[in-house]
PDB file of N, CA and C in Angstrom:
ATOM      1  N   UNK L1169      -9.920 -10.404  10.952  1.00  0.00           N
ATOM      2  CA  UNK L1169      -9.359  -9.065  11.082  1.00  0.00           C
ATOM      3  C   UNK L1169      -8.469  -8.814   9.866  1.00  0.00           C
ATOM      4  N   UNK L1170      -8.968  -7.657   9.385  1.00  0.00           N
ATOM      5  CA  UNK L1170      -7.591  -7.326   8.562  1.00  0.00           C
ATOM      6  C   UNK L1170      -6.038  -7.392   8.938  1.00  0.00           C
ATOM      7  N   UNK L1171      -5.288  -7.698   7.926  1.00  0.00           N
ATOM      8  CA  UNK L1171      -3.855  -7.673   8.250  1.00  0.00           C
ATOM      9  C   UNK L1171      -3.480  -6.288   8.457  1.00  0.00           C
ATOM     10  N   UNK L1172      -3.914  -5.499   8.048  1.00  0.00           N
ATOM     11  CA  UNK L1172      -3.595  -3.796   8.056  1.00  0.00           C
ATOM     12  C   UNK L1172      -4.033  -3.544   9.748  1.00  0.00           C
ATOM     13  N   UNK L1173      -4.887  -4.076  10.495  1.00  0.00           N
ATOM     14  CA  UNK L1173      -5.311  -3.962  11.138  1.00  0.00           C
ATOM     15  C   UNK L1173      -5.123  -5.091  12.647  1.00  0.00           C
ATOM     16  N   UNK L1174      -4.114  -5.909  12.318  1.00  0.00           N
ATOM     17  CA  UNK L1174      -3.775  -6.901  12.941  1.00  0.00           C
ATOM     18  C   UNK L1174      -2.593  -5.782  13.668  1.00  0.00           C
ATOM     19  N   UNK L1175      -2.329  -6.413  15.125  1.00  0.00           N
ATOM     20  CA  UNK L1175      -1.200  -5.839  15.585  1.00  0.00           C
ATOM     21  C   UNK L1175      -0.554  -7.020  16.720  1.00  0.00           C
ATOM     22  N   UNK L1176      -0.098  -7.820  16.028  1.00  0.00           N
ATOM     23  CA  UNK L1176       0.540  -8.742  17.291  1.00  0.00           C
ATOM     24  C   UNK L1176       1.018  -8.345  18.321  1.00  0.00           C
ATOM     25  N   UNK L1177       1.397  -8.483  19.604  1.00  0.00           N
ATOM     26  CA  UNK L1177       2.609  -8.057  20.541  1.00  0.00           C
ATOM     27  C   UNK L1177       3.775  -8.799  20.441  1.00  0.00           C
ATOM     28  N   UNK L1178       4.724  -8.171  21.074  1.00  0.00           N
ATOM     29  CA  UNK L1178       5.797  -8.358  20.703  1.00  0.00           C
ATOM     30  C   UNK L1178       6.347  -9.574  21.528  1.00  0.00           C
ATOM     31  N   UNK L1179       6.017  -9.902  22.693  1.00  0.00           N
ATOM     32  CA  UNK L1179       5.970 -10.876  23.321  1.00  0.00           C
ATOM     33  C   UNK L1179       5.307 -11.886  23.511  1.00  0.00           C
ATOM     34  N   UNK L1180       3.999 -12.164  22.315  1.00  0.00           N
ATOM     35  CA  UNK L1180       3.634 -13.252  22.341  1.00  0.00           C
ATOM     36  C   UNK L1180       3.835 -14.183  21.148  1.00  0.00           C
ATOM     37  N   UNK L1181       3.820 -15.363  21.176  1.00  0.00           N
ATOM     38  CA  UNK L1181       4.016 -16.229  20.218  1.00  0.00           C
ATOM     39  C   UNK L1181       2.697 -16.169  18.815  1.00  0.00           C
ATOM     40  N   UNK L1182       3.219 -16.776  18.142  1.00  0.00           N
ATOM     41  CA  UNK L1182       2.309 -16.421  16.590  1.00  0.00           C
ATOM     42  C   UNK L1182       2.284 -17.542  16.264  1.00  0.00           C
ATOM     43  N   UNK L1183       1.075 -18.520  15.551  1.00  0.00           N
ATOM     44  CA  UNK L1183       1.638 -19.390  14.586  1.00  0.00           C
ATOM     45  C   UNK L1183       0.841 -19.060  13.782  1.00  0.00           C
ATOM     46  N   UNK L1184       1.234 -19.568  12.536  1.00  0.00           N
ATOM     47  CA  UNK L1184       0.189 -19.030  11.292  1.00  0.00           C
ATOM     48  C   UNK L1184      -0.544 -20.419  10.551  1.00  0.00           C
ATOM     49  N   UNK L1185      -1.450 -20.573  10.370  1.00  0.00           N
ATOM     50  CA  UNK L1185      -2.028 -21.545   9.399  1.00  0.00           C
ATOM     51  C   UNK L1185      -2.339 -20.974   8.102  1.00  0.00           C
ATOM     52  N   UNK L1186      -2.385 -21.324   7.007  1.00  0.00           N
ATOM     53  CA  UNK L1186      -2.409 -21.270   5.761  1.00  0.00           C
ATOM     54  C   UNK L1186      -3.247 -22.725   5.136  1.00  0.00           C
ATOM     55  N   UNK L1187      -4.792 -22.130   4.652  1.00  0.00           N
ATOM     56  CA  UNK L1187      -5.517 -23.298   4.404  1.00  0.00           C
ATOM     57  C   UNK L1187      -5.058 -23.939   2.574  1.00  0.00           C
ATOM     58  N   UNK L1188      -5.736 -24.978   2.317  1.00  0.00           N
ATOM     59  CA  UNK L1188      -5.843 -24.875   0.967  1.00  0.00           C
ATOM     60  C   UNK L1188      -6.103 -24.094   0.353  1.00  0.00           C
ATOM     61  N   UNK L1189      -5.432 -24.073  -1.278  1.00  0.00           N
ATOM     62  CA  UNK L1189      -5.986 -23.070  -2.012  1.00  0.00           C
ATOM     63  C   UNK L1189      -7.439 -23.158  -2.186  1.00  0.00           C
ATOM     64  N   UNK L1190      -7.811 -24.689  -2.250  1.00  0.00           N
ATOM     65  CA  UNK L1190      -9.398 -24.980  -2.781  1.00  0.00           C
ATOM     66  C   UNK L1190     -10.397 -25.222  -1.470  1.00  0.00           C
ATOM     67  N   UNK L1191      -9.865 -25.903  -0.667  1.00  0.00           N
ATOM     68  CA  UNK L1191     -11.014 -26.260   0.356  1.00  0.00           C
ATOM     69  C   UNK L1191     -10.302 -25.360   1.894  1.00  0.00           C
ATOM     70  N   UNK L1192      -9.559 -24.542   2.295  1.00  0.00           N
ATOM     71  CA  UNK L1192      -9.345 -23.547   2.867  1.00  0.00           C
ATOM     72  C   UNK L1192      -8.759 -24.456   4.564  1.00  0.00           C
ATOM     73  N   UNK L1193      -9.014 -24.217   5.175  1.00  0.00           N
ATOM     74  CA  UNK L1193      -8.861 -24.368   6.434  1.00  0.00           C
ATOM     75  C   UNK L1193     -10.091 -24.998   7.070  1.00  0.00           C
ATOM     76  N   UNK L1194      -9.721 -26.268   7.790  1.00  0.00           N
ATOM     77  CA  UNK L1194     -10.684 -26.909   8.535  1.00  0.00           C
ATOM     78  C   UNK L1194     -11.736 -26.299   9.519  1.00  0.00           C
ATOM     79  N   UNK L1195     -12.700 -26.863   9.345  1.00  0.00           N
ATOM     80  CA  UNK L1195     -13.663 -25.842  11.041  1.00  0.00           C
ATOM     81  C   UNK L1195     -13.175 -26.116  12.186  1.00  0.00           C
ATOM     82  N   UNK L1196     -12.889 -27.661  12.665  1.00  0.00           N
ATOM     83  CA  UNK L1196     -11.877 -27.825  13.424  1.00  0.00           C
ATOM     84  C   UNK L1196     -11.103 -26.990  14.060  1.00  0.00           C
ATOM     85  N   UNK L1197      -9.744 -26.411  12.955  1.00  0.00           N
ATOM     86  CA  UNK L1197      -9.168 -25.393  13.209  1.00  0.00           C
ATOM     87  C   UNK L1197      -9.065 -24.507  13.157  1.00  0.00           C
ATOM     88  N   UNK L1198     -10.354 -23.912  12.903  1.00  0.00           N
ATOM     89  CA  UNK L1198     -10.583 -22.281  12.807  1.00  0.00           C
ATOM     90  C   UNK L1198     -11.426 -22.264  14.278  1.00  0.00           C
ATOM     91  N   UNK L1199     -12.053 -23.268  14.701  1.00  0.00           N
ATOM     92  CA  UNK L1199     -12.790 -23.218  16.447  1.00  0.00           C
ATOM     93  C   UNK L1199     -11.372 -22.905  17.139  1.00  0.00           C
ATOM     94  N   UNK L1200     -10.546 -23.367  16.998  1.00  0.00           N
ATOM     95  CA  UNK L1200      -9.472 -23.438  18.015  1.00  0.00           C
ATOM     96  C   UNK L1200      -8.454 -22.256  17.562  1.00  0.00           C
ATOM     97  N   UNK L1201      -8.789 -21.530  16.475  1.00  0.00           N
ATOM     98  CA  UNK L1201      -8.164 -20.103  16.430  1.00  0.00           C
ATOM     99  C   UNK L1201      -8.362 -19.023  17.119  1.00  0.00           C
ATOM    100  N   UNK L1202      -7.541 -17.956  17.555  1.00  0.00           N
ATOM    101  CA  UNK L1202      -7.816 -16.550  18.423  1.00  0.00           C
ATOM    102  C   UNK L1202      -8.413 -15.969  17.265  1.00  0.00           C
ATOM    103  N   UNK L1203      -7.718 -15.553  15.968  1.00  0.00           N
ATOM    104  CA  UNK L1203      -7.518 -14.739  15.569  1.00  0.00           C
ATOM    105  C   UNK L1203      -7.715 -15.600  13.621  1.00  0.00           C
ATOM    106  N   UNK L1204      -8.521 -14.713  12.896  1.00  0.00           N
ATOM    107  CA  UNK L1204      -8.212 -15.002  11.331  1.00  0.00           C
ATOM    108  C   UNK L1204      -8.416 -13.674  10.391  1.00  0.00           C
ATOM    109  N   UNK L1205      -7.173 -13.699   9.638  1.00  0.00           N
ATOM    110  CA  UNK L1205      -6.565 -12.580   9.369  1.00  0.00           C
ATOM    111  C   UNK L1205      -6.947 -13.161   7.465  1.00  0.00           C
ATOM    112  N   UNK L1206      -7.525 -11.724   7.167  1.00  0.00           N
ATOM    113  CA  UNK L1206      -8.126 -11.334   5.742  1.00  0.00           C
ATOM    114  C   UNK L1206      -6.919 -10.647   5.655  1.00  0.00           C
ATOM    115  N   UNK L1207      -6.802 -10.864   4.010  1.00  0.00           N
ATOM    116  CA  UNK L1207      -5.581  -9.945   2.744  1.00  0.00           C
ATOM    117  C   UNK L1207      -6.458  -8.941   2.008  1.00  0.00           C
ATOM    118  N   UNK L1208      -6.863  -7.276   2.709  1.00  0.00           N
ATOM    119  CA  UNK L1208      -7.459  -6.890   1.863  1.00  0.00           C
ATOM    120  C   UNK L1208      -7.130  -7.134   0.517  1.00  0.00           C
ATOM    121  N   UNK L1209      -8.143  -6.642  -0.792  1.00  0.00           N
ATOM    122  CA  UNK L1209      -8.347  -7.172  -1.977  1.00  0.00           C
ATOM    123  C   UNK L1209      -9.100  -6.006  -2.400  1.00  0.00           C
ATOM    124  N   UNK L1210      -8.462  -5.571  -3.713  1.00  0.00           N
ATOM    125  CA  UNK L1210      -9.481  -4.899  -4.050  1.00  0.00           C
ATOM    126  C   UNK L1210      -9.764  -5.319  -6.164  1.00  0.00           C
ATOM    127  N   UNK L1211     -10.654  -4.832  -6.900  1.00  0.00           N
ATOM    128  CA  UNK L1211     -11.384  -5.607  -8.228  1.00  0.00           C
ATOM    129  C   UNK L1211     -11.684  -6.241  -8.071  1.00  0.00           C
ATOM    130  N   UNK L1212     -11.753  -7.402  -9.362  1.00  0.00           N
ATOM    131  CA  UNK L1212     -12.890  -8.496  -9.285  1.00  0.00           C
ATOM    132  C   UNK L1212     -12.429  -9.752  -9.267  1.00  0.00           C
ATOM    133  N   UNK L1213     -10.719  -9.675  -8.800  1.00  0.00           N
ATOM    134  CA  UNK L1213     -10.419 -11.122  -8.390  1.00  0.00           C
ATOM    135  C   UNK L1213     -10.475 -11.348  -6.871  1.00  0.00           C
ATOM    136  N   UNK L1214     -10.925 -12.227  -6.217  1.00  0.00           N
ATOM    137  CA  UNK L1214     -11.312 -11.935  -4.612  1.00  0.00           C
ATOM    138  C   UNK L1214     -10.235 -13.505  -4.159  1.00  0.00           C
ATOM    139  N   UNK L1215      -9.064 -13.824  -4.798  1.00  0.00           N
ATOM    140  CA  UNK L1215      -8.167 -14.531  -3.968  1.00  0.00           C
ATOM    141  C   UNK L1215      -6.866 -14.620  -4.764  1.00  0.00           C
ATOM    142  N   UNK L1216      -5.854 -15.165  -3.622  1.00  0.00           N
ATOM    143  CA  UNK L1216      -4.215 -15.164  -4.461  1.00  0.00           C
ATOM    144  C   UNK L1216      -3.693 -16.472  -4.541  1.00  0.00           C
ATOM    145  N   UNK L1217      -2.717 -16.552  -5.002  1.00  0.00           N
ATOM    146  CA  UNK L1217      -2.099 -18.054  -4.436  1.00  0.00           C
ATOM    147  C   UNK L1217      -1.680 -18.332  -3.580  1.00  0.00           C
ATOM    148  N   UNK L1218      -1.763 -19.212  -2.504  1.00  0.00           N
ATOM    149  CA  UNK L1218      -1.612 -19.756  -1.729  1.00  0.00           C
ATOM    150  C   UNK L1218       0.278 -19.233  -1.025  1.00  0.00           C
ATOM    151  N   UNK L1219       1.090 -19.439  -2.481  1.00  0.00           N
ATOM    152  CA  UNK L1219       2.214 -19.221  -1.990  1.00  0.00           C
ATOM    153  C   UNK L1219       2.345 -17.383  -1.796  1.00  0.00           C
ATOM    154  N   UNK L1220       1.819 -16.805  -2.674  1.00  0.00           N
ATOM    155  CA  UNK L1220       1.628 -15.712  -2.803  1.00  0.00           C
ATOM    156  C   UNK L1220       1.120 -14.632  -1.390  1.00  0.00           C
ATOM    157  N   UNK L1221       0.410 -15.210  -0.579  1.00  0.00           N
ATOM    158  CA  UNK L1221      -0.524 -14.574   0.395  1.00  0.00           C
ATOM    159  C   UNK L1221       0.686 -14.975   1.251  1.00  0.00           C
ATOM    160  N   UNK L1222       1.052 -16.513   1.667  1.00  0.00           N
ATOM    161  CA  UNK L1222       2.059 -16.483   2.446  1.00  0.00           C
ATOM    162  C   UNK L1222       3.101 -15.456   2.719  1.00  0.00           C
ATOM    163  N   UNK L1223       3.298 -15.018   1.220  1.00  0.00           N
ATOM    164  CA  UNK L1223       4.471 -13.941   1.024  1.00  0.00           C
ATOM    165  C   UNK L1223       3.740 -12.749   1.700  1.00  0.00           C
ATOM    166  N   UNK L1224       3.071 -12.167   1.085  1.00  0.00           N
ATOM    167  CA  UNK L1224       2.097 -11.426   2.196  1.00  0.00           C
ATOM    168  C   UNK L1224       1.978 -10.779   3.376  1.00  0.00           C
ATOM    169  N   UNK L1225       1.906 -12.034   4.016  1.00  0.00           N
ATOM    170  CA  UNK L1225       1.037 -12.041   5.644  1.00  0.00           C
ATOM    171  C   UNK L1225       2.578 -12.213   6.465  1.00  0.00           C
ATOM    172  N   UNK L1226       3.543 -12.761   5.722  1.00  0.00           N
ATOM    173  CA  UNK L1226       4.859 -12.520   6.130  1.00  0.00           C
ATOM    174  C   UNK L1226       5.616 -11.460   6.514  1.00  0.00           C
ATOM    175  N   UNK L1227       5.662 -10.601   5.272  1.00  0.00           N
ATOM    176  CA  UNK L1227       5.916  -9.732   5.252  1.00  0.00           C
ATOM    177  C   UNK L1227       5.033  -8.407   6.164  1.00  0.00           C
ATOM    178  N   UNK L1228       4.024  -8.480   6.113  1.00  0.00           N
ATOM    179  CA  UNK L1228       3.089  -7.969   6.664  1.00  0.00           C
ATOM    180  C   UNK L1228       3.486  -7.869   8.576  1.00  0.00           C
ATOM    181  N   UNK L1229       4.101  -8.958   8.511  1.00  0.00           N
ATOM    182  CA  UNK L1229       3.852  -9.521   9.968  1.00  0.00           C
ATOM    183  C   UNK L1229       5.642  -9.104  10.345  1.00  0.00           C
ATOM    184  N   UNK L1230       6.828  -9.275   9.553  1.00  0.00           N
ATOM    185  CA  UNK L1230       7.744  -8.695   9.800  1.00  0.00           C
ATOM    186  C   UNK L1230       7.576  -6.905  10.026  1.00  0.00           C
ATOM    187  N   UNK L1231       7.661  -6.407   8.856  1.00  0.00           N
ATOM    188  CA  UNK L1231       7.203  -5.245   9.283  1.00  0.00           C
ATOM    189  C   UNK L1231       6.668  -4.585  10.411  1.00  0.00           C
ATOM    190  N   UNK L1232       5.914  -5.160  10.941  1.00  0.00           N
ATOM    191  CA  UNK L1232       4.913  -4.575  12.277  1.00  0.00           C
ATOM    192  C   UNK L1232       5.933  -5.030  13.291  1.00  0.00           C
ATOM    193  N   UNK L1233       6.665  -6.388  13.326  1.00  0.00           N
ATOM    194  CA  UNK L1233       7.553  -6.562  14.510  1.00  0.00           C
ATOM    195  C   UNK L1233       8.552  -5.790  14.313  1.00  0.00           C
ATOM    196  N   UNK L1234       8.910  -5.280  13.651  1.00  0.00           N
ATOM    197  CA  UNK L1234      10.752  -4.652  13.612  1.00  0.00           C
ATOM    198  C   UNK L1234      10.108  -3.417  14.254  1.00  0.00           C
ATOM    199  N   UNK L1235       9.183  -2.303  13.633  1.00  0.00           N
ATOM    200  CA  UNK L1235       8.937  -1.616  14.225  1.00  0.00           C
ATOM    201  C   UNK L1235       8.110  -1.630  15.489  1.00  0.00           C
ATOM    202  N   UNK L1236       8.158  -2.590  16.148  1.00  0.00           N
ATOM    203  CA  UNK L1236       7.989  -3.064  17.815  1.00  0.00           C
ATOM    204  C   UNK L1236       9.341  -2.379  18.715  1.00  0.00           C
ATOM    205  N   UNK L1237      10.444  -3.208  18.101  1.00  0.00           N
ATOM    206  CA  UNK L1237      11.305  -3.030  19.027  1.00  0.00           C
ATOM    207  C   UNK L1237      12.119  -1.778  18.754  1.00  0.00           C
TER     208      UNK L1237
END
């Protein structure tokens, strides 16, 4: 799901995984995920850094809670 398009509730818990930059997130733990959340992107680079997206999906994810409550 897009992050633009993600809408947590406000009462449930979140955790976030963040895979490698190079080999990404296990299958393992993407079977045992609800939910995996894309950083739209737009040109012809199609990824960020690792620390970078964190910043991101953070922010992304504050935002939507403040305006919860």
């Amino acid at each position: 799901i897009s992050l633009e398009a993600f809408e947590p509730k406000a009462e449930e818990k979140v955790a976030l995984i963040f895979g490698n930059e190079v080999f990404g997130v296990e299958e393992e733990v993407l079977q045992e995920s609800d939910t995996c959340i894309e950083i739209p992107q737009f040109g012809t680079k199609h990824s960020l850094n690792i620390s970078v997206s964190i910043g991101v999906v953070l922010w992304g994810l504050v935002k939507k809670f403040k305006f919860q409550s």
